[in-house]
Amino acid sequence: YYFEDKGHEAGKFLRQNPVLKKQLEKKELMFLENGLTQSPKNIRVIGTGGQTLQAVTAHREILKLEPVDWQRTALVLADENILLPVLNNLPAAVPSVNVTMGMPVKHSPLSGFFNLLLEMHQESESLASKDAKGEAAFHHRIWDDLLSHYHFREALGAKSAEVEKLRKHIREYNYIYLSLAEVQQHLSGEIPAAVSALFKDHLGKPGQLFEHLRLYCLWFKEKRKSATHQLELLYSFYSLFSEIGGLLEQNDYIGDIKTAHQFYRSLLQSETLDLYGEPLSGLQIMGMLETRTLDFENVVITSLNEDILPKGRSQNSFIPFEIKVEMGLPTFLDKDSVYAYHFYRLLQRARNIVLIYNNHTDGLTTGEPSRYIKQLEFELSRENPGLKMIQHTASARIELDHNVLQVKKTPAVMERLQEMCRKGLSATTLIDYINDPLEFYYKRVLQLHETEEVEEEIGFNTQGTVVHEILEELYSIENEPEKGSLKELSPSLQAFSLLHKEVEQLVVDKLSGKYRFKKLNQGKNYLVREILTRMITHFLAREKKELQKTPVRIIGLEQKLEWELDLDDGSHVKFIGLADRIDKREGLIRIIDYKTGGVQRGELSVKSWEEVIKNGKKAKAFQLMMYAWLYLRNNASCSQVESSIISLRNVNEWNMPLSIQGKSEISREALTLYESVLKELITEILDPILPFAKKNLPLIGDDQT
């Protein structure tokens, strides 16, 4: 088929072979066959997305065969980078395999470990971070990755529980840079010397670092006496580190770890670990070149994409293509002919053929199937009447529950809701339910939260917390009354005479001390530091100005409020709140909530409480009313209060009170209506029949699409 067709690239080198030419002239070429055109062939072409899905699809096709046929089956990887997904997804039903190619060392977990170490030192070299004792400190992200790595845990001899506790501690206390000594404090065992040497300061000493890596490989070999797959990998890295160490010793002008790391990555590309198996039994997993002269009844080929098979126009030469053709030099067309021969040679005696290609477009990957598929479809099908070809696309289907947008209240859910009612419901918790009952279920009932991460840039939550803490400390210093008494604020108090630099120092001390932010003189953190300083400075200046008009007495700072409400069925629900500040001005009790974000007066204006529980846009008004209600219920002698917000972002607005039907004073008459709304809301939450459902979903009718 491809030998006699002078236009077919697969037969190019056979037609040029002088021995075959001579035999053909003598008509003694007796071993020409017509397997491609005369034997029946079932060909299935499957498009999939990504390497893993290709591996899964290939195994699925192999499992369709009878087990006795597996020994007559070849799984051919046109792209050998897919080997690990193929091995990782190997079905348990396949008893044995023979892998004829080497596994790239760069894809091994051990490679990831050493790469983390080199990245750690490369970053440390550029930042030169130190701890309080002058020891080299490394970034928390790489520490977290290292502590998650099974090899590092094994090297440390640390228990999983204490390592996880250490990782949590790093996130909780916001450690951005840590030295080995700081890590050691949280581990029970002593860190081995071979491991400690890897974390020394190797600034400008790449040769020393690679020598320590080489010695580490020797140390770990002694730690793991048994001959394992990991030891073979370890020897590959030992040889690699020795080679790089020799290069660095001979060429002393390489003085930084970044350059040495590039040499390491370049040499690692060619390192492979040979895999050994029984070539006469089991499923054969091989590369395209390993299939030469072999025949299989069943063939599955993966990664059959253009630019993979054939390779495409790779011009690794300064000689132009036209000159190569004129002078008879090899071109990419010759390479295409070689791969075309291997492809068609493999299909000659195969009966069941599965061709899998990646149809996913990503970056340089075009998702274009190989031209060989089209050649089979349009050329070979005309020559072979027994060829049956089917093409389709495979996808990883995910079956979704049709009730995914609502969750029923099981007995366990009801028990959790009762527990929440006993411990106390805050305004924020109820606002979560008003905004989205399903989100309330995930966040409050199941207590699912985003993973806590180390903050390198000061987040909004931290900004608000820092401002609240500094204001509380300033006012607490100025006001230390006896229990139950009131302390008057006056313009002469020390807090109101603080200079901008003094406030700035308070902010810096808080951020660098409790929250462990180190780089406060550059980037976004510098801007945030200045914003917080200006917020507090402007707040104190405006407070002093207001006090010159009217005196104020502080009643409480960060005061906890709570009250139990009786429901109609006789049960009790506890409500809790934390008021930033409670004071008394001109005989009126004010409950003040500080906000570092922007606040509009319209958000604090309420016409009816039924509107609030159906509209999440009035969340701030709901919160302020909760504070007022809790305070009035706990203080029977108080007839009315004002509940308000001071936005530190815009202190010109100053005190913005909650307005109910145009009135800013909240009297006891308003409590009854608010309590009825609270009871309605709690009854809805505790209703076992009513599921948690997604809010504000569009209803699709006959006239909508």
C-alpha angles and dihedrals in degrees: 000000000000098000097059095038102085091196095056113101094206092070097043099107094038089056090049094050108113094210092053091045090055093047090048092052090051089046088235096121092118101163102067109126136179102222094139096052104032108036118078115251132191109204124185120187114199127187116206137171119245136349098281094052090049089054092048091047092049092052091046090056092048092052089057088068124081113262090242088061095055091085088057091050131095125197103202120197110205087184108044091198087079091067096098095051088048093051094041092053096041109141116245088228091070103087099195141006136189116214113198098187134070122254113240108247090214090069095055122106089238089061089056090053095052091043090056090053092050092046089050092055093041091055092043089052092057096043100031091208118186135185125230091279094049095256120142110272123201134204118274093232093062091042089054092050092047094048088050092053114100092215094055092048089051091049091051092045087223126155118245092236095057092043091053089047089053092050090051090048091054091054095041095051094036099237105183097176126024134181124215089254091059090050091048091059090067098047123081097212130064115260110241117249092239089058094043090054090062091062099049121114105277094170107160092354107099092154091058092049094052090046089055090048090052092049090047090058090053091048094050090048089060090046090055104045097169118091102250138159088256091059091055089053090046091055090053090055092043089056091046094050090047091052093049091045089055091049092050091048092052094044107044093173089082097090106159134068093228092065092043089050090056090054089049093052091047094052092042091061092071097043115108134174112224115231119210127206145144107286094197099055141046133020112328115227110187147149122253094259092053091062093071113133092357125121126205131180093214123038129183116185122189132197092028092168132137110265089029100058103038099021096223132217103340105165106191092167142079090221112099118241094244092055091049091053092047093049095042094246120153115270134184087270089067090052089050089053091053093052092043089055092050091049097050092038089057092052096048098095099016117114103184114044128178118189115193124188135177110250094181116112112214128150108311092356108099099185090230116150118234119271087238089073090056091046090055091047099047105023112028094040089063092053099042116052090185093062115110116189126187125180128194143143124251121210136182101244120204116201110216123202109247087224093056090118093058136043125205119228104246122190088263091053091048090051090052091049090052089050090053090050091052094049094045139268118237127206089250091056093051091046088056088057093046091051097044126349092198092053088047088056094052097040104036107021099038091027092223111165136171114270111271110245135191109262113228092167117045107256128213093256092053091047091055093045093050092051092048093049095048093048091047091051093047093050093041091056091049094044118049102149125167114267111285096014130107127238120209120226115222132184089245095065116122095242090065093054096056114126123229091256092051092052089046090054090052090053093046092048091051095046096043096038113041096017097036099223107162108179102060096142098067144042126359094337090061090053092048091049090054093045092052091046092052092045092056094040093051091045093053091046092052092045090053090050092051092048090055086063101040131005120238130204120210115227101173145350122210087353119184116229128189140165138173118230121204115226125211092256091058097256124126131230122196120218124196138188141171115219115205093210138357118192142158123238123177091343094308121115112228125197107200128194118195117220125188091192129072120283128191121208090228089066089062097050116098130184098177134000091226086066091053098055090051096044121059090194089080093058095123091052090051090051094049091049090051090056092048092048093049093048095048092048090052095045111051093178092061113089100186142001140190117232114197149157129233111202110208089197089065111021090166087079088049115171111024109184130202108260120207111190089334097312122112096190112084111211130190090259089070092056096071093058092044091050091051089053090048091051091050091051094047092046089055092049092048095044104118092202097053111079126214102260136181111261130227097019113164114245111229113215135175091277095049134075 
